[in-house]
Short mmCIF file of C-alpha atoms in Angstrom, two decimals:
data_model
loop_
_atom_site.label_atom_id
_atom_site.label_comp_id
_atom_site.label_asym_id
_atom_site.label_seq_id
_atom_site.Cartn_x
_atom_site.Cartn_y
_atom_site.Cartn_z
CA MET A 1 0.00 0.00 0.00
CA ASP A 2 1.24 3.42 -0.82
CA GLU A 3 2.08 5.09 2.46
CA PRO A 4 2.34 8.85 2.21
CA ARG A 5 4.89 10.66 4.34
CA ARG A 6 3.57 11.82 7.66
CA LEU A 7 2.43 15.42 7.59
CA ARG A 8 4.89 16.19 10.34
CA ASP A 9 7.73 15.37 7.98
CA ASP A 10 6.14 17.47 5.33
CA ALA A 11 4.53 20.32 7.23
CA GLU A 12 3.65 23.29 5.08
CA SER A 13 3.68 25.81 7.92
CA THR A 14 4.96 26.26 11.43
CA VAL A 15 1.42 26.44 12.72
CA GLU A 16 0.70 23.07 11.20
CA LEU A 17 3.89 21.61 12.62
CA LEU A 18 3.10 22.91 16.12
CA LEU A 19 -0.37 21.42 16.04
CA LEU A 20 0.94 18.08 14.83
CA GLU A 21 3.57 18.09 17.53
CA ALA A 22 0.93 18.84 20.12
CA GLY A 23 -0.84 15.69 18.97
CA THR A 24 2.21 13.44 19.13
CA SER A 25 3.72 14.76 22.33
CA TYR A 26 0.76 14.24 24.62
CA LYS A 27 1.68 12.26 27.72
CA SER A 28 -0.29 10.73 30.51
CA SER A 29 -0.48 12.77 33.68
CA ALA A 30 2.08 12.38 36.44
CA ASP A 31 -0.09 10.24 38.66
CA ALA A 32 -2.03 8.37 35.97
CA ARG A 33 0.14 5.30 36.39
CA ALA A 34 -0.35 5.07 40.15
CA LYS A 35 -4.06 5.65 39.78
CA THR A 36 -4.34 3.03 37.06
CA LEU A 37 -2.40 0.43 39.02
CA ALA A 38 -4.60 1.14 42.03
CA ALA A 39 -7.73 0.77 39.93
CA LEU A 40 -6.42 -2.56 38.68
CA GLY A 41 -5.69 -3.70 42.19
CA LEU A 42 -2.00 -3.79 41.35
CA ALA A 43 -0.75 -0.96 43.45
CA GLY A 44 0.70 -1.89 46.77
CA THR A 45 -2.57 -0.83 48.16
CA ALA A 46 -4.81 -3.18 46.40
CA ALA A 47 -3.09 -6.47 46.13
CA VAL A 48 -5.21 -7.60 49.01
CA SER A 49 -4.67 -11.28 49.45
CA ALA A 50 -2.95 -11.91 46.21
CA GLY A 51 -4.36 -15.38 46.55
CA ALA A 52 -7.51 -14.10 44.95
CA VAL A 53 -7.38 -14.86 41.31
CA GLY A 54 -6.04 -11.51 40.33
CA MET A 55 -8.28 -8.69 39.35
CA GLY A 56 -9.62 -10.81 36.56
CA SER A 57 -12.14 -12.64 38.63
CA SER A 58 -12.13 -11.19 42.09
CA LEU A 59 -12.15 -7.52 41.34
CA LEU A 60 -13.64 -7.23 37.94
CA GLY A 61 -15.15 -10.48 36.91
CA LYS A 62 -17.97 -10.27 39.37
CA ALA A 63 -18.19 -6.58 39.05
CA GLY A 64 -21.50 -6.51 37.32
CA ALA A 65 -23.28 -9.03 39.42
CA GLY A 66 -24.65 -6.94 42.22
CA TRP A 67 -24.54 -3.55 40.71
CA ALA A 68 -27.45 -1.30 40.72
CA LYS A 69 -27.33 -0.41 37.10
CA VAL A 70 -26.13 -2.42 34.19
CA LEU A 71 -26.14 -0.63 30.94
CA LEU A 72 -26.76 -2.77 27.94
CA ILE A 73 -25.90 -1.54 24.54
CA SER A 74 -27.55 -3.25 21.67
CA GLY A 75 -27.11 -2.98 17.99
CA LEU A 76 -23.37 -2.84 18.01
CA GLY A 77 -22.99 -5.57 15.48
CA ALA A 78 -21.66 -9.06 15.81
CA GLY A 79 -19.60 -8.52 18.92
CA VAL A 80 -22.19 -8.15 21.61
CA MET A 81 -21.24 -5.48 24.07
CA ALA A 82 -22.13 -6.11 27.65
CA PRO A 83 -20.91 -3.01 29.37
CA ILE A 84 -20.57 -2.90 33.06
CA GLY A 85 -21.13 0.14 35.16
CA TYR A 86 -18.44 1.03 37.52
CA VAL A 87 -16.87 3.97 39.16
CA THR A 88 -13.17 4.27 39.16
CA TRP A 89 -11.85 4.88 42.57
CA ASN A 90 -10.51 8.28 41.82
CA ARG A 91 -13.77 9.38 40.30
CA LEU A 92 -15.34 8.65 43.61
CA HIS A 93 -12.67 10.76 45.15
CA SER A 94 -12.87 13.69 42.87
CA HIS A 95 -16.34 13.73 41.37
CA PRO A 96 -18.57 11.98 43.84
CA SER A 97 -21.75 13.29 42.37
CA GLU A 98 -21.19 12.79 38.70
CA SER A 99 -22.57 10.17 36.46
CA ALA A 100 -20.27 7.28 36.64
CA GLN A 101 -21.59 4.82 34.15
CA ILE A 102 -19.13 3.37 31.78
CA ALA A 103 -19.32 0.80 29.14
CA THR A 104 -16.57 -1.66 28.66
CA PRO A 105 -16.38 -4.18 25.91
CA ALA A 106 -17.01 -7.58 27.35
CA GLU A 107 -17.26 -10.06 24.55
CA ALA A 108 -14.93 -10.68 21.72
CA PRO A 109 -13.49 -13.54 19.76
CA LYS A 110 -11.21 -15.75 21.79
CA MET A 111 -7.53 -15.49 21.30
CA SER A 112 -7.59 -12.57 18.98
CA ALA A 113 -7.66 -8.89 19.36
CA PRO A 114 -11.33 -8.11 19.71
CA LYS A 115 -13.05 -6.23 16.98
CA LEU A 116 -14.49 -3.48 19.01
CA VAL A 117 -16.73 -0.83 17.70
CA ALA A 118 -14.76 2.01 16.31
CA PRO A 119 -15.85 5.52 17.19
CA SER A 120 -17.14 5.82 13.67
CA ALA A 121 -19.73 3.14 14.16
CA PRO A 122 -23.17 4.61 14.59
CA ALA A 123 -23.60 3.02 17.96
CA GLU A 124 -26.49 4.40 19.88
CA ALA A 125 -26.57 3.71 23.55
CA PRO A 126 -29.34 4.55 25.93
CA GLU A 127 -28.47 7.52 28.03
CA PRO A 128 -26.97 6.13 31.18
CA ALA A 129 -28.79 7.13 34.28
CA ALA A 130 -26.76 9.08 36.72
CA ALA A 131 -25.17 6.71 39.16
CA GLU A 132 -26.56 7.01 42.58
CA VAL A 133 -23.37 7.61 44.37
CA GLU A 134 -23.75 8.73 47.90
CA ALA A 135 -21.32 11.20 49.24
CA PRO A 136 -18.48 9.06 50.48
CA ALA A 137 -18.23 8.96 54.21
CA VAL A 138 -14.55 8.27 54.13
CA VAL A 139 -12.56 11.46 54.34
CA LEU A 140 -11.97 12.65 50.84
CA PRO A 141 -8.93 14.36 49.48
CA LYS A 142 -9.13 18.10 49.23
CA ALA A 143 -10.22 19.73 46.05
CA ASP A 144 -6.67 20.43 45.02
CA ALA A 145 -5.78 16.80 45.21
CA LYS A 146 -5.00 16.73 41.52
CA THR A 147 -2.01 18.88 42.11
CA THR A 148 -0.48 16.24 44.34
CA SER A 149 2.86 15.34 42.96
CA ALA A 150 3.69 11.86 41.83
CA SER A 151 6.22 11.58 44.62
CA ALA A 152 3.65 12.40 47.28
CA LEU A 153 1.42 9.73 45.84
CA ALA A 154 4.34 7.34 45.77
CA ALA A 155 4.92 7.99 49.48
CA GLU A 156 1.30 7.24 50.15
CA VAL A 157 1.50 4.05 48.16
CA GLY A 158 4.63 3.15 50.11
CA ALA A 159 2.81 3.58 53.42
CA LEU A 160 0.08 1.22 52.29
CA ASP A 161 2.67 -1.18 50.91
CA ALA A 162 4.07 -1.46 54.41
CA ALA A 163 0.66 -2.46 55.68
CA ARG A 164 0.19 -4.94 52.90
CA ALA A 165 3.58 -6.49 53.59
CA GLU A 166 2.44 -7.21 57.14
CA LEU A 167 -0.81 -8.62 55.91
CA THR A 168 0.71 -10.93 53.33
CA SER A 169 3.30 -12.15 55.81
CA GLY A 170 0.49 -13.31 58.04
CA ASN A 171 0.52 -10.48 60.54
CA PRO A 172 -2.87 -8.79 60.30
CA THR A 173 -2.38 -7.04 63.65
CA GLY A 174 0.80 -5.45 62.32
CA ALA A 175 -1.08 -4.49 59.19
CA LEU A 176 -3.73 -2.75 61.26
CA ALA A 177 -1.05 -0.79 63.08
CA LYS A 178 0.45 0.27 59.76
CA LEU A 179 -2.98 1.23 58.52
CA ASP A 180 -3.46 3.38 61.61
CA GLU A 181 -0.16 5.05 60.77
CA TYR A 182 -1.34 5.58 57.22
CA SER A 183 -4.59 7.16 58.38
CA ARG A 184 -2.76 9.51 60.69
CA ALA A 185 -0.26 10.51 58.02
CA TYR A 186 -2.76 10.86 55.19
CA PRO A 187 -6.15 11.82 56.61
CA HIS A 188 -7.05 13.25 53.21
CA GLY A 189 -5.13 10.70 51.18
CA HIS A 190 -5.80 9.60 47.66
CA LEU A 191 -5.98 6.01 48.71
CA VAL A 192 -8.31 6.13 51.68
CA LEU A 193 -10.73 3.74 50.04
CA GLU A 194 -7.96 1.27 49.28
CA ALA A 195 -6.82 1.60 52.88
CA GLU A 196 -10.32 0.88 54.12
CA VAL A 197 -10.56 -2.23 51.99
CA MET A 198 -7.24 -3.44 53.32
CA ARG A 199 -8.38 -2.70 56.85
CA ILE A 200 -11.47 -4.82 56.35
CA ASP A 201 -9.29 -7.63 55.08
CA ALA A 202 -6.89 -7.28 58.01
CA LEU A 203 -9.72 -7.16 60.55
CA ALA A 204 -11.19 -10.34 59.11
CA LYS A 205 -7.84 -12.07 59.12
CA SER A 206 -7.17 -11.03 62.70
CA GLY A 207 -10.35 -12.70 63.80
CA GLN A 208 -12.42 -9.55 64.24
CA THR A 209 -14.94 -10.80 61.76
CA GLY A 210 -17.84 -8.91 63.28
CA VAL A 211 -16.09 -5.58 62.93
CA ALA A 212 -14.88 -6.48 59.46
CA LYS A 213 -18.39 -7.36 58.38
CA LYS A 214 -19.79 -4.11 59.72
CA ARG A 215 -17.17 -2.05 57.96
CA ALA A 216 -17.64 -4.01 54.75
CA GLU A 217 -21.37 -3.39 54.82
CA ALA A 218 -20.82 0.29 55.53
CA PHE A 219 -18.34 0.49 52.66
CA LEU A 220 -20.83 -1.06 50.25
CA ARG A 221 -23.57 1.31 51.37
CA ARG A 222 -21.36 4.29 50.73
CA HIS A 223 -19.53 3.12 47.68
CA PRO A 224 -21.76 0.61 45.91
CA ASN A 225 -20.27 1.41 42.53
CA SER A 226 -16.64 1.54 43.47
CA VAL A 227 -14.37 -0.81 41.60
CA LEU A 228 -13.39 -1.97 45.04
CA ALA A 229 -16.94 -2.94 45.93
CA SER A 230 -16.75 -6.38 44.43
CA ARG A 231 -13.72 -7.16 46.51
CA VAL A 232 -15.47 -5.98 49.63
CA ARG A 233 -18.41 -8.19 48.74
CA GLY A 234 -15.93 -11.02 48.57
CA PHE A 235 -15.16 -10.48 52.25
CA LEU A 236 -18.84 -10.82 53.08
CA ASP A 237 -19.30 -14.06 51.19
CA MET B 1 -23.67 -10.95 33.15
CA SER B 2 -20.98 -13.29 32.09
CA GLU B 3 -18.38 -14.25 34.58
CA LEU B 4 -14.88 -13.77 33.49
CA VAL B 5 -13.39 -17.21 33.42
CA VAL B 6 -9.74 -17.35 34.13
CA SER B 7 -8.64 -19.88 31.68
CA GLY B 8 -5.58 -21.78 32.63
CA SER B 9 -4.99 -23.01 29.13
CA VAL B 10 -5.06 -19.55 27.66
CA ILE B 11 -2.63 -18.31 30.28
CA ALA B 12 -0.50 -21.34 29.70
CA GLN B 13 -0.19 -20.40 26.07
CA ALA B 14 0.83 -16.95 27.16
CA LEU B 15 3.67 -18.31 29.20
CA PRO B 16 7.13 -18.76 27.79
CA SER B 17 7.69 -22.27 26.58
CA GLY B 18 9.83 -24.56 28.63
CA ARG B 19 8.29 -23.62 31.97
CA PRO B 20 8.57 -26.60 34.28
CA THR B 21 5.41 -28.37 35.25
CA LEU B 22 4.11 -27.31 38.62
CA ASP B 23 1.55 -28.80 40.90
CA PRO B 24 -1.86 -27.20 40.50
CA GLU B 25 -1.67 -25.14 43.66
CA ILE B 26 1.63 -23.55 42.77
CA LYS B 27 0.50 -23.17 39.20
CA SER B 28 -2.44 -21.08 40.32
CA THR B 29 -0.08 -18.74 42.13
CA VAL B 30 2.13 -18.51 39.08
CA ARG B 31 -0.91 -17.70 36.99
CA VAL B 32 -1.88 -14.81 39.23
CA THR B 33 1.66 -13.54 39.33
CA ASP B 34 1.97 -13.75 35.56
CA ARG B 35 -1.32 -11.99 35.05
CA GLU B 36 -0.25 -9.21 37.34
CA ALA B 37 3.17 -8.97 35.76
CA ARG B 38 1.65 -8.82 32.32
CA LEU B 39 -0.84 -6.14 33.33
CA ARG B 40 1.84 -4.10 35.01
CA TRP B 41 3.99 -4.38 31.94
CA MET B 42 1.09 -3.25 29.76
CA VAL B 43 0.49 -0.23 31.98
CA ASP B 44 4.17 0.73 32.00
CA GLU B 45 4.63 0.16 28.30
CA TYR B 46 1.43 1.63 26.95
CA ILE B 47 0.03 4.17 29.38
CA ASP B 48 1.26 7.13 27.35
CA PHE B 49 0.04 5.51 24.16
CA VAL B 50 -3.40 4.90 25.65
CA ALA B 51 -3.61 8.42 27.08
CA ARG B 52 -2.60 9.94 23.74
CA VAL B 53 -5.06 7.87 21.74
CA LEU B 54 -7.85 8.81 24.14
CA ARG B 55 -6.95 12.47 24.08
CA ASN B 56 -6.64 12.65 20.31
CA ALA B 57 -9.80 10.63 19.86
CA GLY B 58 -11.70 13.28 21.77
CA THR B 59 -11.50 12.58 25.48
CA PRO B 60 -11.35 15.96 27.26
CA ALA B 61 -8.11 16.56 29.15
CA ALA B 62 -9.85 16.42 32.51
CA GLU B 63 -11.26 12.99 31.70
CA VAL B 64 -8.16 11.32 30.34
CA ASP B 65 -7.00 9.79 33.64
CA ASP B 66 -10.41 8.24 34.17
CA ASP B 67 -10.54 6.90 30.65
CA VAL B 68 -7.03 5.50 30.91
CA GLN B 69 -8.22 3.51 33.91
CA ARG B 70 -11.34 2.38 32.10
CA THR B 71 -9.25 1.19 29.21
CA PHE B 72 -6.90 -0.83 31.37
CA ILE B 73 -9.70 -2.22 33.51
CA ALA B 74 -11.41 -3.42 30.34
CA ALA B 75 -8.10 -4.90 29.24
CA ALA B 76 -7.70 -6.65 32.58
CA ARG B 77 -11.11 -8.24 32.24
CA ARG B 78 -10.22 -9.56 28.84
CA LEU B 79 -6.59 -10.29 29.46
CA ASP B 80 -6.93 -13.97 28.76
CA ASP B 81 -8.27 -13.21 25.31
CA VAL B 82 -5.40 -10.94 24.40
CA ARG B 83 -2.86 -12.76 22.30
CA PRO B 84 0.69 -12.15 23.44
CA GLY B 85 2.01 -9.50 21.10
CA ALA B 86 -1.46 -8.10 20.45
CA GLU B 87 -1.57 -6.00 23.62
CA ARG B 88 -1.07 -2.68 21.87
CA SER B 89 -3.69 -3.42 19.28
CA PHE B 90 -6.13 -4.53 21.95
CA LEU B 91 -5.53 -1.42 24.03
CA LEU B 92 -5.93 0.75 20.95
CA GLN B 93 -9.30 -0.72 20.12
CA THR B 94 -10.44 -0.54 23.71
CA ALA B 95 -9.28 3.08 24.05
CA LEU B 96 -11.14 4.06 20.87
CA TYR B 97 -14.25 2.44 22.23
CA VAL B 98 -13.89 4.15 25.60
CA ALA B 99 -13.24 7.52 23.95
CA ALA B 100 -16.31 7.13 21.77
CA HIS B 101 -18.44 6.35 24.77
CA ALA B 102 -16.96 9.13 26.87
CA ARG B 103 -17.88 11.59 24.15
CA ARG B 104 -21.50 10.73 24.66
CA THR B 105 -21.54 10.97 28.43
CA VAL B 106 -19.65 14.23 28.63
CA ALA B 107 -21.31 15.85 25.65
CA ARG B 108 -23.08 18.40 27.78
CA ARG B 109 -19.98 19.42 29.64
CA ARG B 110 -18.08 19.79 26.39
CA GLU B 111 -20.73 22.01 24.94
CA VAL B 112 -20.39 24.28 27.92
CA ALA B 113 -16.63 24.22 27.57
CA ALA B 114 -16.93 25.15 23.91
CA GLU B 115 -19.12 28.10 24.71
CA GLU B 116 -16.66 29.29 27.28
CA ALA B 117 -13.66 28.78 25.08
CA PRO B 118 -11.91 32.10 24.85
CA GLU B 119 -10.11 31.33 21.63
CA GLN B 120 -11.32 33.53 18.86
CA VAL B 121 -9.88 32.40 15.62
CA ASP B 122 -11.02 35.39 13.63
CA ALA B 123 -7.60 36.89 13.91
CA ALA B 124 -4.84 35.02 12.19
CA LEU B 125 -2.65 33.03 14.55
CA THR B 126 1.05 33.43 14.49
CA PRO B 127 3.51 30.66 15.29
CA GLU B 128 4.58 32.67 18.34
CA GLN B 129 1.09 32.46 19.75
CA LEU B 130 1.17 28.73 19.30
CA THR B 131 4.49 28.06 20.93
CA ASP B 132 2.64 27.90 24.18
CA GLN B 133 2.04 24.15 24.23
CA LYS B 134 -1.25 24.44 25.97
CA ARG B 135 -2.55 26.76 23.34
CA ALA B 136 -1.33 24.53 20.55
CA ARG B 137 -3.17 21.67 22.17
CA GLN B 138 -6.35 23.72 22.44
CA MET B 139 -6.16 24.68 18.80
CA LEU B 140 -5.52 21.09 17.81
CA ASP B 141 -8.55 20.05 19.83
CA ARG B 142 -10.57 22.61 18.01
CA VAL B 143 -9.44 21.48 14.59
CA LEU B 144 -9.94 17.81 15.41
CA SER B 145 -13.35 18.39 16.93
CA GLU B 146 -14.53 20.01 13.73
CA MET B 147 -13.42 17.08 11.62
CA ASP B 148 -15.71 14.24 10.71
CA GLY B 149 -15.28 11.48 13.29
CA ASP B 150 -14.35 8.77 10.81
CA LEU B 151 -11.75 10.96 9.17
CA ARG B 152 -10.40 12.10 12.50
CA THR B 153 -9.80 8.58 13.76
CA VAL B 154 -7.84 7.56 10.70
CA PHE B 155 -5.97 10.85 10.78
CA VAL B 156 -4.80 10.61 14.39
CA LEU B 157 -3.79 6.96 14.06
CA TYR B 158 -1.74 7.66 10.97
CA GLU B 159 -0.25 11.02 11.85
CA PHE B 160 0.15 10.78 15.61
CA GLU B 161 0.50 7.07 16.28
CA GLU B 162 2.24 6.42 12.97
CA LEU B 163 0.31 3.26 12.37
CA SER B 164 0.49 1.89 8.86
CA MET B 165 -2.63 1.97 6.77
CA ALA B 166 -2.81 -1.82 7.06
CA GLU B 167 -2.68 -1.61 10.85
CA ILE B 168 -5.43 1.01 10.84
CA ALA B 169 -7.57 -1.16 8.60
CA ASP B 170 -7.15 -4.05 11.05
CA ALA B 171 -7.83 -1.92 14.11
CA LEU B 172 -10.99 -0.39 12.68
CA SER B 173 -12.12 -3.47 10.76
CA ILE B 174 -12.49 -1.53 7.56
CA PRO B 175 -11.05 -2.19 4.10
CA ARG B 176 -7.63 -0.79 3.36
CA GLY B 177 -9.01 1.19 0.45
CA THR B 178 -11.36 2.92 2.84
CA VAL B 179 -8.44 3.81 5.09
CA ALA B 180 -6.57 5.29 2.13
CA SER B 181 -9.50 7.40 0.99
CA ARG B 182 -10.35 8.56 4.52
CA LEU B 183 -6.75 9.48 5.15
CA ARG B 184 -6.57 11.45 1.92
CA ARG B 185 -9.72 13.37 2.76
CA ALA B 186 -8.70 13.82 6.40
CA ARG B 187 -5.32 15.30 5.52
CA SER B 188 -6.85 17.67 3.04
CA ASP B 189 -9.50 18.70 5.55
CA PHE B 190 -6.95 19.13 8.33
CA ARG B 191 -4.75 21.30 6.13
CA ASP B 192 -7.65 23.47 5.06
CA ARG B 193 -8.61 24.07 8.67
CA VAL B 194 -5.06 24.79 9.76
CA ARG B 195 -4.58 27.21 6.86
CA ALA B 196 -7.72 29.00 7.99
CA LEU B 197 -6.31 29.20 11.52
CA GLY B 198 -3.05 30.60 10.35
CA GLY B 199 -4.75 33.03 8.04
CA MET B 200 -2.69 31.80 5.14
#
């Protein structure tokens, strides 16, 4: 196939070149990686009992099961889309009142890159209802949380890593102590929800199942659509 | 709602050959570890790529972090279906899907943003005015948002991601001839709009 030179190599004006460079030079934000790993349950924070079968089944696989709203998109062609509503943890942090429905592709041919619907496809989806997200009871980060530097976030992740290390080495009491330290150091932290989930896990493992259950139920009441909710449900099962 | 089945055989195929046989219990741990390692690798390797695709496909700057997470969460759910070596292609398709959906849900907010946009393009822009990166990005957003969606997608994949036309055809499931004609029209359209911006 005849491949023309990229416009950038053939720009006809400086304005054009600057616009093209703006398009190619875009980078993810400083804390996008930490946020993404946390959302995947891969940050130090979230690898709660790694024994669970990864995020594939424990965090995400069951995600749709108990959720208030499941948005079905029809008419997208051969690959049936079964989107699942969820709220990313940081959305809960930063936009607690916004609509948080999201569609993710769920079905595709095995063992091949799925043929998803390109933006060009005239896919019409029903308007998602606004997610009924209650104001989180856990202390939220301040409004300027987005300005937090990556290193500050890294320190926060490190503090939760310390708690997780205790937990995975079979010392839930030590983990609870570390979590107390975390809460004192980061009362408005980015990862307070992750910390709460780990605390529930640690409480359960330390034998305080009654307290763990109560906190898990409270978490689910406040954050029913959190990506962490399915894991919390796992503690109740 | 379908459960995501963690398929041992699929994972096994994703593993390097020659791995010693392990008892089932250990194997399950290895599987989890490998999944996590693969996901982590995908995040490290492709997070900028995913963010850029989302942004250039129309996700507003303030929404990119959220959409990056959505893309990787979708990828995590489907990880067992992603052929080793096809991660980038999978993430690309997922990101395009997420961006398309995000455009619908944030449509109202974007309309407001457009009304509030201070950029008046009546006056011809000079390169000096565009050296401010933020401004260049805003102007690019403006140009891209005025383009036809089909043309825009092909344009950004070819010009910004430097995909080949064959790769674009695969990613979008459209014939290569269609890619070629869309690209031709998209480039011409883009140039016309940029010329208008620059007052040339």
